[in-house]
Amino acid sequence: MSGMTATTDRAVRAARMPGDGWRMAVRGFGQLLITGGVVILLFVVYELWITGLYTAAQQHKLLHNIEQEWLHHGGVGEISTATPAEIKHIPIGSGIAILRIPRFGKGYHMVVVQGTGYSDLEKGPGHYTDYNSAMPGQVGNFAVAGHRTTYLHPFYNINELKPGDPIVLETKTMWFTYRVQNIPRTKGYPEIHYQEIVNPDDVQVAYPIPDQPNLDAKPTLKLLTFTSCNPRYSAAQRIVVHALLEQALPKGPGVLPQSLGGTA
Amino acid sequence: MYVWIWRHIPGGVPGKLFGSLLLFVGAVALLFFIVFPRVQNSLPFNDVTINQHGTHSTVSPSPSP
């Protein structure tokens, strides 16, 4: 018996060696680092994929709502002829038009929401309520921001938009086809390159007359401007794409703009 | 820490495995639904707009998910 007790004592003594405290601290620190790494990986998974699930669900709802609104004459009706007062009352975060970009795929369509707050852009591309931004089809600049890599990344391939690419907006009664292109220097307008990489505070790209310092300059053209972050997975800069309205086509049975495979 | 948790989950090895899985799922859910949605807007990755301050300033009144 006494022999066994001695053995146990020795084992206990052996288990508590000098430096055990250090070993435990180092082990704890190691586990903390591994945990931190796993949390960061999970964050990446969340941003790149989980956020997309949220946007997909929201888009589903927005599409349903906007189609119901168009069908049952709810909301503001035809947005391109809405007055500034009517536009002011459009609820932030609600759908205003359906965006199609054939370059991004045949089935690509996103409901554009009013507003560019975080919660708006989480639902889909957002229309700027600042900078006197116009509505689709209106004189001025229809400026839209969209996510590049998260929240279903509607503008993931925005860098691939080239001059001549159509951008189609569907409103209650109209199809508006814009075309990506350089805007030549004309009366009141500077020369505008179809694609720009700018600093995050270069707000002039979204002005009614882009790329000049006067927000109140009177526009004469019907432009569209997209903004997103650049490069992908970064937010150091913004990528900007400009387009000019080419066609305003009233909707009707069987009427589809050429850019979407129709004949009109 | 993990050793301590493992020791304190009851139910033998199957119980411990199940308990660990439950804790892990709980931790991930906490991160995905509460921590990450709150943290992400303080980080620059989701800034896609242009504005005067170079960061996000237009906050809409609608609630965050």
Coordinates of C-alpha atoms in Angstrom, one line a residue:
Chain A
M1 CA 0.0 0.0 0.0
S2 CA 2.7 2.5 1.0
G3 CA 4.5 1.6 -2.2
M4 CA 1.5 2.5 -4.3
T5 CA 1.0 5.8 -2.5
A6 CA 4.6 6.6 -3.2
T7 CA 4.1 5.9 -6.9
T8 CA 1.0 8.1 -7.0
D9 CA 2.9 10.9 -5.3
R10 CA 5.7 10.6 -7.7
A11 CA 3.2 10.7 -10.6
V12 CA 1.5 13.8 -9.2
R13 CA 4.9 15.4 -8.7
A14 CA 5.9 14.4 -12.2
A15 CA 2.6 15.9 -13.5
R16 CA 3.4 19.3 -11.9
M17 CA 6.7 20.2 -13.3
P18 CA 8.2 23.7 -13.3
G19 CA 7.2 25.5 -16.4
D20 CA 3.7 23.9 -16.5
G21 CA 2.1 27.3 -16.2
W22 CA 4.0 28.5 -19.2
R23 CA 3.1 25.4 -21.2
M24 CA -0.6 26.0 -20.5
A25 CA -0.4 29.6 -21.4
V26 CA 1.4 28.8 -24.7
R27 CA -1.1 26.1 -25.5
G28 CA -4.0 28.4 -24.7
F29 CA -2.5 31.1 -26.9
G30 CA -2.1 28.6 -29.7
Q31 CA -5.8 27.6 -29.4
L32 CA -6.8 31.3 -29.4
L33 CA -4.9 31.9 -32.7
I34 CA -6.4 28.8 -34.3
T35 CA -9.9 29.9 -33.2
G36 CA -9.2 33.4 -34.6
G37 CA -8.2 31.9 -37.9
V38 CA -11.4 29.8 -38.1
V39 CA -13.5 32.9 -37.3
I40 CA -11.9 34.9 -40.1
L41 CA -12.4 32.0 -42.5
L42 CA -16.1 31.8 -41.4
F43 CA -16.4 35.6 -42.0
V44 CA -15.1 35.1 -45.6
V45 CA -17.6 32.3 -46.1
Y46 CA -20.4 34.6 -44.7
E47 CA -19.5 37.5 -46.9
L48 CA -19.0 35.6 -50.2
W49 CA -21.9 33.1 -50.0
I50 CA -24.2 33.5 -47.0
T51 CA -25.0 37.2 -47.9
G52 CA -26.0 36.1 -51.4
L53 CA -28.7 33.8 -49.9
Y54 CA -30.2 36.9 -48.2
T55 CA -30.1 38.9 -51.4
A56 CA -31.6 36.1 -53.5
A57 CA -34.5 35.9 -51.0
Q58 CA -35.0 39.7 -51.1
Q59 CA -34.9 39.8 -54.9
H60 CA -37.5 37.1 -55.0
K61 CA -39.8 39.2 -52.8
L62 CA -39.0 42.5 -54.7
L63 CA -39.8 40.9 -58.1
H64 CA -43.1 39.6 -56.8
N65 CA -43.9 43.0 -55.3
I66 CA -43.0 45.1 -58.4
E67 CA -44.9 42.8 -60.7
Q68 CA -48.0 43.0 -58.4
E69 CA -47.6 46.8 -58.3
W70 CA -47.4 47.0 -62.1
L71 CA -50.4 44.7 -62.5
H72 CA -52.6 46.4 -60.0
H73 CA -51.6 50.0 -60.5
G74 CA -50.1 50.4 -57.1
G75 CA -47.1 52.5 -56.2
V76 CA -46.0 55.5 -58.4
G77 CA -46.9 53.7 -61.7
E78 CA -44.6 54.6 -64.6
I79 CA -41.4 55.8 -63.0
S80 CA -40.0 57.6 -66.0
T81 CA -42.8 60.1 -66.0
A82 CA -43.1 60.5 -62.2
T83 CA -42.8 64.0 -60.9
P84 CA -40.0 64.9 -58.4
A85 CA -42.6 65.0 -55.6
E86 CA -43.8 61.5 -56.5
I87 CA -40.2 60.2 -56.6
K88 CA -39.6 61.7 -53.2
H89 CA -42.3 59.5 -51.7
I90 CA -41.0 56.2 -53.1
P91 CA -40.2 54.1 -50.1
I92 CA -36.4 53.7 -49.6
G93 CA -35.6 50.0 -50.3
S94 CA -38.5 49.3 -52.6
G95 CA -38.1 48.1 -56.2
I96 CA -38.2 50.7 -58.9
A97 CA -37.2 48.9 -62.1
I98 CA -35.9 45.5 -63.4
L99 CA -32.3 45.6 -64.7
R100 CA -31.1 43.2 -67.4
I101 CA -27.6 43.1 -68.8
P102 CA -27.1 40.4 -71.5
R103 CA -23.3 40.6 -71.1
F104 CA -23.8 39.2 -67.6
G105 CA -25.8 36.2 -68.9
K106 CA -29.1 35.6 -70.6
G107 CA -31.1 35.1 -67.4
Y108 CA -29.4 38.0 -65.6
H109 CA -32.0 40.2 -64.0
M110 CA -32.0 42.3 -60.8
V111 CA -34.7 44.5 -59.3
V112 CA -33.1 47.9 -58.7
V113 CA -34.1 49.4 -55.3
Q114 CA -34.5 53.0 -54.3
G115 CA -31.6 54.2 -52.1
T116 CA -28.0 53.3 -51.6
G117 CA -27.9 52.7 -47.8
Y118 CA -26.3 49.4 -46.6
S119 CA -29.7 47.8 -46.1
D120 CA -30.8 48.8 -49.6
L121 CA -27.8 47.5 -51.3
E122 CA -28.1 44.2 -49.5
K123 CA -31.3 43.7 -51.4
G124 CA -30.0 44.5 -54.8
P125 CA -28.4 47.3 -56.9
G126 CA -29.5 50.7 -55.4
H127 CA -30.5 53.9 -57.1
Y128 CA -28.8 57.0 -55.7
T129 CA -31.2 59.4 -54.1
D130 CA -28.4 61.9 -53.9
Y131 CA -26.8 63.9 -56.8
N132 CA -30.2 64.8 -58.3
S133 CA -30.2 61.4 -59.8
A134 CA -32.7 60.8 -62.6
M135 CA -35.1 57.9 -63.0
P136 CA -34.7 55.5 -66.0
G137 CA -35.6 57.2 -69.2
Q138 CA -35.4 60.7 -67.8
V139 CA -33.1 63.5 -68.8
G140 CA -30.1 63.5 -66.5
N141 CA -28.2 60.6 -65.0
F142 CA -29.8 57.4 -63.6
A143 CA -27.0 56.4 -61.2
V144 CA -26.9 53.0 -59.6
A145 CA -24.5 51.4 -57.0
G146 CA -24.2 47.6 -56.7
H147 CA -22.1 45.1 -54.9
R148 CA -19.1 43.5 -56.6
T149 CA -18.3 40.4 -54.6
T150 CA -20.9 40.1 -51.8
Y151 CA -24.7 40.1 -51.6
L152 CA -25.2 38.1 -54.8
H153 CA -22.6 40.4 -56.4
P154 CA -24.8 42.0 -59.1
F155 CA -21.8 43.9 -60.6
Y156 CA -19.2 41.2 -60.3
N157 CA -18.3 41.4 -64.0
I158 CA -18.8 45.2 -64.4
N159 CA -15.3 45.5 -65.7
E160 CA -16.3 43.4 -68.7
L161 CA -18.9 45.9 -69.9
K162 CA -17.6 47.2 -73.2
P163 CA -18.8 50.0 -75.6
G164 CA -21.9 48.7 -77.4
D165 CA -23.1 46.5 -74.6
P166 CA -26.8 47.1 -73.9
I167 CA -28.2 47.7 -70.4
V168 CA -32.0 47.3 -70.3
L169 CA -34.3 48.7 -67.7
E170 CA -37.9 47.5 -67.5
T171 CA -40.4 49.9 -65.9
K172 CA -44.2 49.6 -65.6
T173 CA -44.9 50.5 -69.2
M174 CA -41.5 50.9 -70.9
W175 CA -38.3 49.2 -72.0
F176 CA -35.3 51.5 -71.8
T177 CA -32.2 50.4 -73.6
Y178 CA -29.0 52.1 -72.7
R179 CA -25.7 51.5 -74.5
V180 CA -22.3 51.5 -72.8
Q181 CA -20.3 54.1 -74.7
N182 CA -17.9 57.0 -74.5
I183 CA -19.8 60.3 -74.4
P184 CA -18.1 62.7 -76.8
R185 CA -17.6 66.3 -75.7
T186 CA -20.8 68.2 -76.5
K187 CA -22.5 71.4 -75.3
G188 CA -22.1 71.5 -71.5
Y189 CA -20.7 68.0 -71.4
P190 CA -17.0 67.1 -71.0
E191 CA -15.7 64.0 -72.8
I192 CA -16.7 61.1 -70.7
H193 CA -15.0 57.7 -70.9
Y194 CA -17.3 54.7 -70.7
Q195 CA -15.3 53.2 -67.9
E196 CA -13.5 55.1 -65.1
I197 CA -11.6 54.0 -62.0
V198 CA -11.9 56.7 -59.4
N199 CA -11.4 57.5 -55.8
P200 CA -14.4 56.7 -53.4
D201 CA -15.0 60.4 -53.0
D202 CA -15.1 61.3 -56.7
V203 CA -18.8 62.0 -56.5
Q204 CA -18.9 63.9 -59.8
V205 CA -19.1 60.7 -61.8
A206 CA -22.7 60.4 -60.6
Y207 CA -23.7 64.0 -61.3
P208 CA -26.5 64.8 -63.8
I209 CA -23.7 66.0 -66.1
P210 CA -20.9 63.7 -65.0
D211 CA -17.2 64.5 -64.6
Q212 CA -17.6 68.3 -64.1
P213 CA -17.9 70.2 -60.8
N214 CA -21.4 71.7 -61.1
L215 CA -24.1 69.5 -59.5
D216 CA -26.8 71.9 -60.8
A217 CA -25.6 72.1 -64.4
K218 CA -28.7 71.5 -66.6
P219 CA -28.4 68.1 -68.3
T220 CA -29.7 67.4 -71.8
L221 CA -28.7 63.8 -72.3
K222 CA -30.2 60.7 -70.8
L223 CA -27.3 58.9 -69.1
L224 CA -26.9 55.9 -66.9
T225 CA -24.0 55.4 -64.4
F226 CA -23.0 52.3 -62.5
T227 CA -20.7 52.4 -59.5
S228 CA -19.1 49.5 -57.7
C229 CA -16.0 48.7 -55.7
N230 CA -12.6 48.1 -57.4
P231 CA -10.6 46.0 -57.5
R232 CA -12.7 42.9 -56.7
Y233 CA -12.5 42.0 -53.0
S234 CA -11.3 45.5 -52.2
A235 CA -12.8 48.9 -51.6
A236 CA -9.8 51.1 -52.4
Q237 CA -11.3 52.5 -55.5
R238 CA -14.6 52.7 -57.4
I239 CA -15.2 51.4 -60.9
V240 CA -17.7 53.5 -62.9
V241 CA -19.4 52.6 -66.1
H242 CA -21.5 55.1 -68.2
A243 CA -24.1 54.5 -70.8
L244 CA -26.4 56.5 -73.0
L245 CA -30.1 55.9 -73.6
E246 CA -30.6 54.5 -77.1
Q247 CA -34.2 53.4 -77.2
A248 CA -37.4 54.0 -75.2
L249 CA -39.9 51.3 -76.2
P250 CA -43.5 51.0 -74.9
K251 CA -44.2 47.6 -73.5
G252 CA -46.9 45.5 -75.2
P253 CA -47.7 41.9 -75.9
G254 CA -44.8 40.2 -77.7
V255 CA -42.8 43.5 -77.7
L256 CA -39.2 42.9 -76.6
P257 CA -36.2 45.1 -77.3
Q258 CA -33.7 43.8 -79.8
S259 CA -31.0 43.7 -77.1
L260 CA -33.0 41.0 -75.3
G261 CA -33.6 38.9 -78.4
G262 CA -36.8 40.7 -79.5
T263 CA -37.5 42.4 -82.8
A264 CA -38.4 45.9 -81.7
Chain B
M1 CA -10.0 25.8 -23.3
Y2 CA -11.2 23.1 -25.6
V3 CA -9.8 20.4 -23.3
W4 CA -11.7 22.0 -20.5
I5 CA -15.0 22.1 -22.5
W6 CA -14.5 18.5 -23.6
R7 CA -14.0 17.4 -20.0
H8 CA -17.2 19.2 -18.9
I9 CA -19.6 17.9 -21.6
P10 CA -21.4 14.9 -20.1
G11 CA -22.6 11.7 -21.8
G12 CA -19.5 9.7 -22.6
V13 CA -17.8 10.0 -26.0
P14 CA -21.0 10.0 -28.1
G15 CA -22.5 12.6 -25.8
K16 CA -19.4 14.6 -25.9
L17 CA -19.2 14.5 -29.7
F18 CA -22.9 15.5 -30.0
G19 CA -22.4 18.3 -27.4
S20 CA -19.3 19.6 -29.2
L21 CA -21.2 19.7 -32.5
L22 CA -24.1 21.5 -30.9
L23 CA -21.7 24.1 -29.4
F24 CA -20.0 24.6 -32.7
V25 CA -23.2 25.1 -34.6
G26 CA -24.3 27.5 -31.9
A27 CA -21.1 29.5 -32.2
V28 CA -21.4 29.6 -36.0
A29 CA -25.0 30.8 -35.8
L30 CA -24.0 33.5 -33.4
L31 CA -21.3 34.7 -35.7
F32 CA -23.5 34.5 -38.9
F33 CA -26.6 36.1 -37.6
I34 CA -25.4 38.5 -34.9
V35 CA -21.7 39.3 -35.0
F36 CA -20.9 39.4 -38.7
P37 CA -23.9 41.5 -39.9
R38 CA -22.9 44.1 -37.2
V39 CA -19.2 44.0 -37.9
Q40 CA -19.3 44.1 -41.6
N41 CA -20.5 47.7 -42.0
S42 CA -17.5 49.0 -40.0
L43 CA -15.3 47.3 -42.5
P44 CA -14.7 48.8 -46.0
F45 CA -15.4 45.6 -48.1
N46 CA -19.0 46.5 -48.8
D47 CA -18.6 50.1 -49.8
V48 CA -19.6 50.4 -53.4
T49 CA -21.0 53.9 -53.5
I50 CA -19.2 57.2 -54.1
N51 CA -19.7 60.0 -51.6
Q52 CA -18.1 63.0 -50.1
H53 CA -16.4 61.3 -47.3
G54 CA -15.1 58.4 -49.2
T55 CA -16.9 56.1 -46.8
H56 CA -20.5 55.2 -46.4
S57 CA -22.7 58.1 -45.2
T58 CA -26.2 57.5 -46.7
V59 CA -27.9 55.3 -44.2
S60 CA -31.5 54.4 -45.0
P61 CA -34.1 54.2 -42.3
S62 CA -35.1 50.7 -43.1
P63 CA -33.8 48.1 -40.6
S64 CA -30.8 45.8 -41.1
P65 CA -31.5 42.1 -41.5

